[in-house]
mmCIF file of C-alpha atoms in Angstrom:
data_model
loop_
_atom_site.group_PDB
_atom_site.id
_atom_site.type_symbol
_atom_site.label_atom_id
_atom_site.label_comp_id
_atom_site.label_asym_id
_atom_site.label_seq_id
_atom_site.Cartn_x
_atom_site.Cartn_y
_atom_site.Cartn_z
ATOM 1 C CA UNK A 1 -45.680 5.909 -3.528
ATOM 2 C CA UNK A 2 -41.921 5.709 -4.167
ATOM 3 C CA UNK A 3 -39.790 3.487 -1.968
ATOM 4 C CA UNK A 4 -36.219 4.174 -0.991
ATOM 5 C CA UNK A 5 -33.626 1.604 -2.151
ATOM 6 C CA UNK A 6 -33.413 0.076 1.324
ATOM 7 C CA UNK A 7 -37.176 -0.398 1.490
ATOM 8 C CA UNK A 8 -37.220 -1.822 -2.032
ATOM 9 C CA UNK A 9 -34.529 -4.375 -1.212
ATOM 10 C CA UNK A 10 -36.346 -5.430 1.946
ATOM 11 C CA UNK A 11 -39.611 -5.852 0.027
ATOM 12 C CA UNK A 12 -37.896 -7.916 -2.661
ATOM 13 C CA UNK A 13 -36.293 -10.170 -0.054
ATOM 14 C CA UNK A 14 -39.591 -10.704 1.756
ATOM 15 C CA UNK A 15 -41.400 -11.530 -1.500
ATOM 16 C CA UNK A 16 -38.707 -14.026 -2.517
ATOM 17 C CA UNK A 17 -38.434 -15.702 0.921
ATOM 18 C CA UNK A 18 -41.203 -18.246 1.572
ATOM 19 C CA UNK A 19 -40.629 -17.978 5.315
ATOM 20 C CA UNK A 20 -41.300 -14.238 5.215
ATOM 21 C CA UNK A 21 -44.679 -14.599 3.458
ATOM 22 C CA UNK A 22 -46.312 -15.933 6.597
ATOM 23 C CA UNK A 23 -44.578 -14.122 9.431
ATOM 24 C CA UNK A 24 -47.452 -14.722 11.818
ATOM 25 C CA UNK A 25 -46.583 -18.419 11.906
ATOM 26 C CA UNK A 26 -43.255 -17.585 13.509
ATOM 27 C CA UNK A 27 -44.399 -14.613 15.482
ATOM 28 C CA UNK A 28 -42.334 -12.170 13.407
ATOM 29 C CA UNK A 29 -43.898 -8.943 12.211
ATOM 30 C CA UNK A 30 -41.319 -8.111 9.576
ATOM 31 C CA UNK A 31 -37.649 -8.114 8.706
ATOM 32 C CA UNK A 32 -35.470 -5.075 8.217
ATOM 33 C CA UNK A 33 -32.662 -5.062 5.614
ATOM 34 C CA UNK A 34 -30.168 -5.504 8.439
ATOM 35 C CA UNK A 35 -32.020 -8.560 9.756
ATOM 36 C CA UNK A 36 -32.158 -10.054 6.275
ATOM 37 C CA UNK A 37 -28.430 -9.513 5.804
ATOM 38 C CA UNK A 38 -27.732 -11.058 9.214
ATOM 39 C CA UNK A 39 -29.744 -14.168 8.294
ATOM 40 C CA UNK A 40 -27.852 -14.551 5.043
ATOM 41 C CA UNK A 41 -24.541 -14.069 6.854
ATOM 42 C CA UNK A 42 -25.334 -16.731 9.458
ATOM 43 C CA UNK A 43 -26.081 -19.268 6.722
ATOM 44 C CA UNK A 44 -22.650 -18.728 5.157
ATOM 45 C CA UNK A 45 -20.151 -21.167 6.675
ATOM 46 C CA UNK A 46 -17.203 -19.152 5.385
ATOM 47 C CA UNK A 47 -18.534 -16.062 7.135
ATOM 48 C CA UNK A 48 -19.071 -17.951 10.389
ATOM 49 C CA UNK A 49 -15.598 -19.532 10.440
ATOM 50 C CA UNK A 50 -13.779 -16.334 9.430
ATOM 51 C CA UNK A 51 -15.891 -14.314 11.877
ATOM 52 C CA UNK A 52 -15.036 -16.635 14.768
ATOM 53 C CA UNK A 53 -11.340 -16.409 13.849
ATOM 54 C CA UNK A 54 -11.513 -12.604 13.760
ATOM 55 C CA UNK A 55 -13.220 -12.480 17.147
ATOM 56 C CA UNK A 56 -10.473 -14.727 18.500
ATOM 57 C CA UNK A 57 -7.767 -12.395 17.175
ATOM 58 C CA UNK A 58 -9.579 -9.331 18.515
ATOM 59 C CA UNK A 59 -9.872 -10.884 21.969
ATOM 60 C CA UNK A 60 -6.156 -11.713 21.950
ATOM 61 C CA UNK A 61 -5.240 -8.189 20.929
ATOM 62 C CA UNK A 62 -7.497 -6.487 23.465
ATOM 63 C CA UNK A 63 -6.390 -8.725 26.319
ATOM 64 C CA UNK A 64 -2.629 -8.379 25.666
ATOM 65 C CA UNK A 65 -1.862 -6.890 29.127
ATOM 66 C CA UNK A 66 -3.889 -9.645 30.803
ATOM 67 C CA UNK A 67 -2.096 -12.317 28.765
ATOM 68 C CA UNK A 68 1.237 -10.766 29.757
ATOM 69 C CA UNK A 69 0.257 -10.931 33.418
ATOM 70 C CA UNK A 70 -0.808 -14.582 33.167
ATOM 71 C CA UNK A 71 2.108 -15.568 30.932
ATOM 72 C CA UNK A 72 4.568 -13.871 33.258
ATOM 73 C CA UNK A 73 6.802 -12.436 30.516
ATOM 74 C CA UNK A 74 6.849 -8.956 28.996
ATOM 75 C CA UNK A 75 7.489 -8.071 25.329
ATOM 76 C CA UNK A 76 10.820 -6.339 26.132
ATOM 77 C CA UNK A 77 12.278 -8.892 28.547
ATOM 78 C CA UNK A 78 15.445 -10.597 27.353
ATOM 79 C CA UNK A 79 16.665 -14.091 28.218
ATOM 80 C CA UNK A 80 20.324 -14.000 27.253
ATOM 81 C CA UNK A 81 21.048 -16.992 29.486
ATOM 82 C CA UNK A 82 18.971 -19.193 27.145
ATOM 83 C CA UNK A 83 21.119 -18.360 24.090
ATOM 84 C CA UNK A 84 24.276 -20.129 22.986
ATOM 85 C CA UNK A 85 27.597 -18.505 22.177
ATOM 86 C CA UNK A 86 26.358 -17.555 18.684
ATOM 87 C CA UNK A 87 23.213 -15.877 19.988
ATOM 88 C CA UNK A 88 20.902 -18.733 18.927
ATOM 89 C CA UNK A 89 18.183 -20.077 21.256
ATOM 90 C CA UNK A 90 18.999 -23.296 23.055
ATOM 91 C CA UNK A 91 16.729 -26.286 22.457
ATOM 92 C CA UNK A 92 14.529 -27.325 19.545
ATOM 93 C CA UNK A 93 12.524 -25.109 17.137
ATOM 94 C CA UNK A 94 14.115 -21.877 18.271
ATOM 95 C CA UNK A 95 13.848 -22.559 21.991
ATOM 96 C CA UNK A 96 10.182 -23.629 22.127
ATOM 97 C CA UNK A 97 9.467 -24.800 25.663
ATOM 98 C CA UNK A 98 6.856 -24.690 28.386
ATOM 99 C CA UNK A 99 8.044 -21.259 29.509
ATOM 100 C CA UNK A 100 8.412 -19.891 25.963
ATOM 101 C CA UNK A 101 5.621 -21.247 23.783
ATOM 102 C CA UNK A 102 6.933 -19.918 20.444
ATOM 103 C CA UNK A 103 10.607 -19.811 21.363
ATOM 104 C CA UNK A 104 12.991 -16.875 21.633
ATOM 105 C CA UNK A 105 14.397 -14.283 19.262
ATOM 106 C CA UNK A 106 18.035 -14.860 18.275
ATOM 107 C CA UNK A 107 20.588 -12.359 19.597
ATOM 108 C CA UNK A 108 18.189 -10.490 21.907
ATOM 109 C CA UNK A 109 16.427 -13.469 23.493
ATOM 110 C CA UNK A 110 12.968 -11.873 23.666
ATOM 111 C CA UNK A 111 9.902 -14.099 23.896
ATOM 112 C CA UNK A 112 8.240 -14.475 20.477
ATOM 113 C CA UNK A 113 4.773 -15.383 21.755
ATOM 114 C CA UNK A 114 4.199 -12.295 23.882
ATOM 115 C CA UNK A 115 5.660 -10.056 21.174
ATOM 116 C CA UNK A 116 3.220 -11.607 18.698
ATOM 117 C CA UNK A 117 0.318 -10.807 21.010
ATOM 118 C CA UNK A 118 1.407 -7.181 21.320
ATOM 119 C CA UNK A 119 2.186 -7.041 17.601
ATOM 120 C CA UNK A 120 -1.359 -8.213 16.944
ATOM 121 C CA UNK A 121 -2.667 -5.470 19.213
ATOM 122 C CA UNK A 122 -0.547 -2.846 17.451
ATOM 123 C CA UNK A 123 -1.605 -3.919 13.960
ATOM 124 C CA UNK A 124 -5.311 -4.087 14.815
ATOM 125 C CA UNK A 125 -5.265 -0.692 16.532
ATOM 126 C CA UNK A 126 -3.512 0.991 13.604
ATOM 127 C CA UNK A 127 -5.740 -0.691 11.023
ATOM 128 C CA UNK A 128 -9.060 0.047 12.752
ATOM 129 C CA UNK A 129 -8.101 3.626 13.647
ATOM 130 C CA UNK A 130 -6.959 4.347 10.096
ATOM 131 C CA UNK A 131 -10.059 2.676 8.632
ATOM 132 C CA UNK A 132 -12.394 4.718 10.867
ATOM 133 C CA UNK A 133 -10.668 8.002 10.020
ATOM 134 C CA UNK A 134 -10.529 7.329 6.300
ATOM 135 C CA UNK A 135 -14.148 6.159 6.246
ATOM 136 C CA UNK A 136 -15.300 9.305 8.065
ATOM 137 C CA UNK A 137 -13.378 11.625 5.735
ATOM 138 C CA UNK A 138 -14.485 9.728 2.645
ATOM 139 C CA UNK A 139 -18.149 9.609 3.668
ATOM 140 C CA UNK A 140 -18.358 13.322 4.502
ATOM 141 C CA UNK A 141 -16.491 14.564 1.423
ATOM 142 C CA UNK A 142 -18.123 12.069 -0.929
ATOM 143 C CA UNK A 143 -21.644 12.787 0.305
ATOM 144 C CA UNK A 144 -21.205 16.574 0.128
ATOM 145 C CA UNK A 145 -19.575 16.441 -3.305
ATOM 146 C CA UNK A 146 -22.182 14.081 -4.709
ATOM 147 C CA UNK A 147 -25.193 15.933 -3.346
ATOM 148 C CA UNK A 148 -24.126 19.559 -3.752
ATOM 149 C CA UNK A 149 -22.104 19.180 -6.935
ATOM 150 C CA UNK A 150 -20.745 22.356 -8.514
ATOM 151 C CA UNK A 151 -17.401 23.766 -7.421
ATOM 152 C CA UNK A 152 -17.248 21.559 -4.295
ATOM 153 C CA UNK A 153 -17.555 18.434 -6.416
ATOM 154 C CA UNK A 154 -14.841 19.706 -8.752
ATOM 155 C CA UNK A 155 -12.462 20.475 -5.867
ATOM 156 C CA UNK A 156 -13.022 17.105 -4.181
ATOM 157 C CA UNK A 157 -12.511 15.286 -7.480
ATOM 158 C CA UNK A 158 -9.323 17.245 -8.143
ATOM 159 C CA UNK A 159 -7.914 16.439 -4.694
ATOM 160 C CA UNK A 160 -8.915 12.788 -5.126
ATOM 161 C CA UNK A 161 -7.183 12.522 -8.503
ATOM 162 C CA UNK A 162 -4.087 14.241 -7.127
ATOM 163 C CA UNK A 163 -3.933 11.879 -4.135
ATOM 164 C CA UNK A 164 -4.405 8.791 -6.300
ATOM 165 C CA UNK A 165 -1.640 9.951 -8.630
ATOM 166 C CA UNK A 166 0.894 9.979 -5.785
ATOM 167 C CA UNK A 167 2.768 6.680 -5.262
ATOM 168 C CA UNK A 168 1.872 5.682 -1.722
ATOM 169 C CA UNK A 169 5.014 3.713 -0.904
ATOM 170 C CA UNK A 170 7.432 6.386 -2.135
ATOM 171 C CA UNK A 171 5.560 9.190 -0.352
ATOM 172 C CA UNK A 172 5.384 7.133 2.852
ATOM 173 C CA UNK A 173 9.102 6.403 2.657
ATOM 174 C CA UNK A 174 9.830 10.120 2.399
ATOM 175 C CA UNK A 175 7.107 11.504 4.665
ATOM 176 C CA UNK A 176 7.429 9.240 7.706
ATOM 177 C CA UNK A 177 11.119 9.909 8.478
ATOM 178 C CA UNK A 178 10.626 13.612 7.691
ATOM 179 C CA UNK A 179 7.833 13.962 10.253
ATOM 180 C CA UNK A 180 9.834 12.017 12.827
ATOM 181 C CA UNK A 181 12.908 14.197 12.262
ATOM 182 C CA UNK A 182 10.795 17.356 12.458
ATOM 183 C CA UNK A 183 9.469 16.514 15.935
ATOM 184 C CA UNK A 184 12.311 14.458 17.403
ATOM 185 C CA UNK A 185 15.396 15.680 15.582
ATOM 186 C CA UNK A 186 18.453 13.602 16.455
ATOM 187 C CA UNK A 187 17.409 12.853 20.030
ATOM 188 C CA UNK A 188 17.388 9.118 19.638
ATOM 189 C CA UNK A 189 14.552 6.700 20.298
ATOM 190 C CA UNK A 190 11.118 7.679 19.022
ATOM 191 C CA UNK A 191 8.195 6.837 21.304
ATOM 192 C CA UNK A 192 5.851 4.043 20.288
ATOM 193 C CA UNK A 193 2.788 6.295 20.474
ATOM 194 C CA UNK A 194 4.347 8.817 18.103
ATOM 195 C CA UNK A 195 5.270 6.129 15.571
ATOM 196 C CA UNK A 196 1.756 4.685 15.668
ATOM 197 C CA UNK A 197 0.232 8.159 15.256
ATOM 198 C CA UNK A 198 2.429 8.938 12.241
ATOM 199 C CA UNK A 199 1.421 5.701 10.519
ATOM 200 C CA UNK A 200 -2.284 6.356 11.121
ATOM 201 C CA UNK A 201 -1.902 9.905 9.759
ATOM 202 C CA UNK A 202 -0.122 8.668 6.623
ATOM 203 C CA UNK A 203 -2.797 6.044 6.018
ATOM 204 C CA UNK A 204 -5.542 8.633 6.544
ATOM 205 C CA UNK A 205 -3.994 11.015 4.008
ATOM 206 C CA UNK A 206 -3.993 8.397 1.254
ATOM 207 C CA UNK A 207 -6.808 6.018 2.244
ATOM 208 C CA UNK A 208 -9.967 8.147 2.072
ATOM 209 C CA UNK A 209 -10.161 8.458 -1.716
ATOM 210 C CA UNK A 210 -11.786 5.097 -2.510
ATOM 211 C CA UNK A 211 -14.549 5.625 0.046
ATOM 212 C CA UNK A 212 -15.141 9.186 -1.176
ATOM 213 C CA UNK A 213 -15.556 8.060 -4.778
ATOM 214 C CA UNK A 214 -17.824 5.199 -3.757
ATOM 215 C CA UNK A 215 -20.083 7.451 -1.657
ATOM 216 C CA UNK A 216 -20.105 10.210 -4.285
ATOM 217 C CA UNK A 217 -21.270 7.825 -6.998
ATOM 218 C CA UNK A 218 -23.998 6.347 -4.810
ATOM 219 C CA UNK A 219 -25.235 9.783 -3.720
ATOM 220 C CA UNK A 220 -25.364 11.046 -7.327
ATOM 221 C CA UNK A 221 -27.516 8.036 -8.218
ATOM 222 C CA UNK A 222 -29.928 8.739 -5.333
ATOM 223 C CA UNK A 223 -30.116 12.522 -5.030
ATOM 224 C CA UNK A 224 -32.868 12.872 -7.651
ATOM 225 C CA UNK A 225 -35.046 10.090 -6.249
ATOM 226 C CA UNK A 226 -38.562 10.833 -5.056
ATOM 227 C CA UNK A 227 -37.888 10.253 -1.351
ATOM 228 C CA UNK A 228 -35.110 12.872 -1.459
ATOM 229 C CA UNK A 229 -37.367 15.327 -3.270
ATOM 230 C CA UNK A 230 -40.074 14.694 -0.683
ATOM 231 C CA UNK A 231 -37.640 15.422 2.144
ATOM 232 C CA UNK A 232 -36.591 18.691 0.493
ATOM 233 C CA UNK A 233 -40.225 19.661 -0.084
ATOM 234 C CA UNK A 234 -40.944 19.120 3.601
ATOM 235 C CA UNK A 235 -38.213 21.604 4.516
ATOM 236 C CA UNK A 236 -35.502 19.159 5.583
ATOM 237 C CA UNK A 237 -32.017 20.626 5.874
ATOM 238 C CA UNK A 238 -28.769 19.464 4.312
ATOM 239 C CA UNK A 239 -27.727 17.405 7.313
ATOM 240 C CA UNK A 240 -31.064 15.600 7.506
ATOM 241 C CA UNK A 241 -31.054 14.741 3.812
ATOM 242 C CA UNK A 242 -27.492 13.428 3.822
ATOM 243 C CA UNK A 243 -27.443 11.588 7.148
ATOM 244 C CA UNK A 244 -31.093 10.517 7.438
ATOM 245 C CA UNK A 245 -32.094 9.988 3.814
ATOM 246 C CA UNK A 246 -29.052 9.244 1.651
ATOM 247 C CA UNK A 247 -26.483 7.526 3.864
ATOM 248 C CA UNK A 248 -28.897 4.899 5.330
ATOM 249 C CA UNK A 249 -29.470 3.747 1.751
ATOM 250 C CA UNK A 250 -25.774 3.256 0.969
ATOM 251 C CA UNK A 251 -24.509 1.826 4.269
ATOM 252 C CA UNK A 252 -24.033 -1.638 2.725
ATOM 253 C CA UNK A 253 -21.216 -0.748 0.275
ATOM 254 C CA UNK A 254 -19.632 1.508 2.906
ATOM 255 C CA UNK A 255 -19.562 -1.359 5.410
ATOM 256 C CA UNK A 256 -18.040 -3.711 2.844
ATOM 257 C CA UNK A 257 -15.443 -1.096 1.912
ATOM 258 C CA UNK A 258 -14.533 -0.691 5.588
ATOM 259 C CA UNK A 259 -14.182 -4.444 6.133
ATOM 260 C CA UNK A 260 -11.811 -4.704 3.163
ATOM 261 C CA UNK A 261 -9.806 -1.600 4.138
ATOM 262 C CA UNK A 262 -8.771 -3.025 7.527
ATOM 263 C CA UNK A 263 -6.642 -5.905 6.102
ATOM 264 C CA UNK A 264 -5.106 -3.497 3.585
ATOM 265 C CA UNK A 265 -3.906 -1.280 6.411
ATOM 266 C CA UNK A 266 -2.594 -4.318 8.315
ATOM 267 C CA UNK A 267 -0.452 -5.383 5.362
ATOM 268 C CA UNK A 268 0.624 -1.779 4.694
ATOM 269 C CA UNK A 269 1.783 -1.358 8.293
ATOM 270 C CA UNK A 270 3.679 -4.648 8.090
ATOM 271 C CA UNK A 271 5.266 -3.623 4.777
ATOM 272 C CA UNK A 272 6.445 -0.257 6.114
ATOM 273 C CA UNK A 273 7.773 -1.830 9.303
ATOM 274 C CA UNK A 274 9.465 -4.518 7.196
ATOM 275 C CA UNK A 275 11.514 -1.926 5.304
ATOM 276 C CA UNK A 276 12.316 -0.054 8.506
ATOM 277 C CA UNK A 277 10.105 2.998 7.948
ATOM 278 C CA UNK A 278 7.165 2.249 10.211
ATOM 279 C CA UNK A 279 7.525 1.382 13.875
ATOM 280 C CA UNK A 280 10.763 1.153 15.823
ATOM 281 C CA UNK A 281 12.240 -2.121 17.012
ATOM 282 C CA UNK A 282 10.969 -1.469 20.541
ATOM 283 C CA UNK A 283 7.353 -1.597 19.325
ATOM 284 C CA UNK A 284 6.167 -5.174 18.625
ATOM 285 C CA UNK A 285 5.162 -5.427 14.976
ATOM 286 C CA UNK A 286 4.621 -8.256 12.491
ATOM 287 C CA UNK A 287 6.611 -6.522 9.771
ATOM 288 C CA UNK A 288 9.545 -5.788 12.050
ATOM 289 C CA UNK A 289 9.635 -9.366 13.348
ATOM 290 C CA UNK A 290 9.588 -10.797 9.819
ATOM 291 C CA UNK A 291 12.335 -8.389 8.761
ATOM 292 C CA UNK A 292 14.534 -9.339 11.729
ATOM 293 C CA UNK A 293 13.983 -13.047 11.042
ATOM 294 C CA UNK A 294 15.282 -12.992 7.468
ATOM 295 C CA UNK A 295 18.867 -13.548 8.602
ATOM 296 C CA UNK A 296 17.813 -16.730 10.404
ATOM 297 C CA UNK A 297 15.705 -18.487 7.757
ATOM 298 C CA UNK A 298 18.004 -21.517 7.685
ATOM 299 C CA UNK A 299 19.218 -21.602 11.259
ATOM 300 C CA UNK A 300 15.932 -20.698 13.010
ATOM 301 C CA UNK A 301 12.920 -21.051 10.650
ATOM 302 C CA UNK A 302 10.480 -20.974 13.592
ATOM 303 C CA UNK A 303 11.325 -17.295 14.082
ATOM 304 C CA UNK A 304 9.797 -16.343 10.722
ATOM 305 C CA UNK A 305 7.087 -19.024 10.777
ATOM 306 C CA UNK A 306 5.089 -17.822 13.775
ATOM 307 C CA UNK A 307 4.708 -14.114 12.818
ATOM 308 C CA UNK A 308 4.286 -15.058 9.145
ATOM 309 C CA UNK A 309 1.468 -17.548 9.728
ATOM 310 C CA UNK A 310 -0.245 -15.190 12.190
ATOM 311 C CA UNK A 311 -0.426 -12.221 9.829
ATOM 312 C CA UNK A 312 -1.459 -14.535 6.980
ATOM 313 C CA UNK A 313 -4.334 -15.992 9.004
ATOM 314 C CA UNK A 314 -5.430 -12.534 10.197
ATOM 315 C CA UNK A 315 -5.509 -10.927 6.741
ATOM 316 C CA UNK A 316 -7.013 -14.030 5.119
ATOM 317 C CA UNK A 317 -9.839 -14.115 7.681
ATOM 318 C CA UNK A 318 -10.584 -10.415 7.136
ATOM 319 C CA UNK A 319 -10.722 -10.852 3.367
ATOM 320 C CA UNK A 320 -12.971 -13.904 3.582
ATOM 321 C CA UNK A 321 -15.319 -12.144 5.987
ATOM 322 C CA UNK A 322 -15.386 -9.049 3.776
ATOM 323 C CA UNK A 323 -16.351 -11.134 0.739
ATOM 324 C CA UNK A 324 -19.032 -12.960 2.727
ATOM 325 C CA UNK A 325 -20.364 -9.661 4.055
ATOM 326 C CA UNK A 326 -20.597 -8.290 0.526
ATOM 327 C CA UNK A 327 -22.591 -11.361 -0.554
ATOM 328 C CA UNK A 328 -24.885 -11.063 2.462
ATOM 329 C CA UNK A 329 -25.624 -7.398 1.786
ATOM 330 C CA UNK A 330 -26.176 -7.952 -1.938
ATOM 331 C CA UNK A 331 -29.817 -8.891 -2.593
ATOM 332 C CA UNK A 332 -28.883 -10.282 -6.018
ATOM 333 C CA UNK A 333 -26.331 -12.674 -4.553
ATOM 334 C CA UNK A 334 -26.902 -16.372 -5.084
ATOM 335 C CA UNK A 335 -26.037 -17.201 -1.466
#
């Protein structure tokens, strides 16, 4: 009897794990591949620390309105009375005080801490939304192209090659203002929701290709296996074969790809906002804050330090957790 790859990995893990040989001693009947991966992930200190840090950032981003209510300051409030005649915050370290934990922005006098919280919320929303959309498009197109082959596979490959050949930064620089001008014209301030939607759309157009190629390659390697042939012989339809037979056996690389795509979208959003193409100044953003702080590197280094260290810690934690997740899902890993 032929086993699917997921069943084979689970059997190999159980045979190599002394604790799994005698499950009755612990009252455990068996371990699924997901349970085995979870056990390996919990034993990895890097995964635990980075995971806790990510949960902390997610909680901060989701609870931004609550933090604003408790903190008592909004992201657009200005405190001009706390600036000197040159527009610089009064006090030490850019105006850090009990009422303003990270100080104030020069010239405008907005609170840096609350804008960081909302910037974190903005970046996480854009990154997760773009990652979900790109993963969905990539999984569907990759699975259909890999399983059906023929003209569909050729068309998907051609579109993928064409998309990869386009320079993302140049296209984003040209496409984002064009879309904004098309819908808003010269009417002034663009809404925050529209700017966020445009960025997610741009990321979705260019971000699905890696997932599609990954899924296509995995499906091609599995479509001739015995468990797929058995499903076809039993009269299973296309949807059942793809979503019930093939995709459950390749969820591990898809999950790793998703976890590594999120920090890429965070840095991409910051880069576009940094060069003035992404979000407007009214929308809190890491890239925009870093860009605005460049003129004050010598006079107010705290202004660039707080958003810089926050985005560094966020992206670094995502990358560490993605690497640990890949090791946990890899049965050949030494961890």
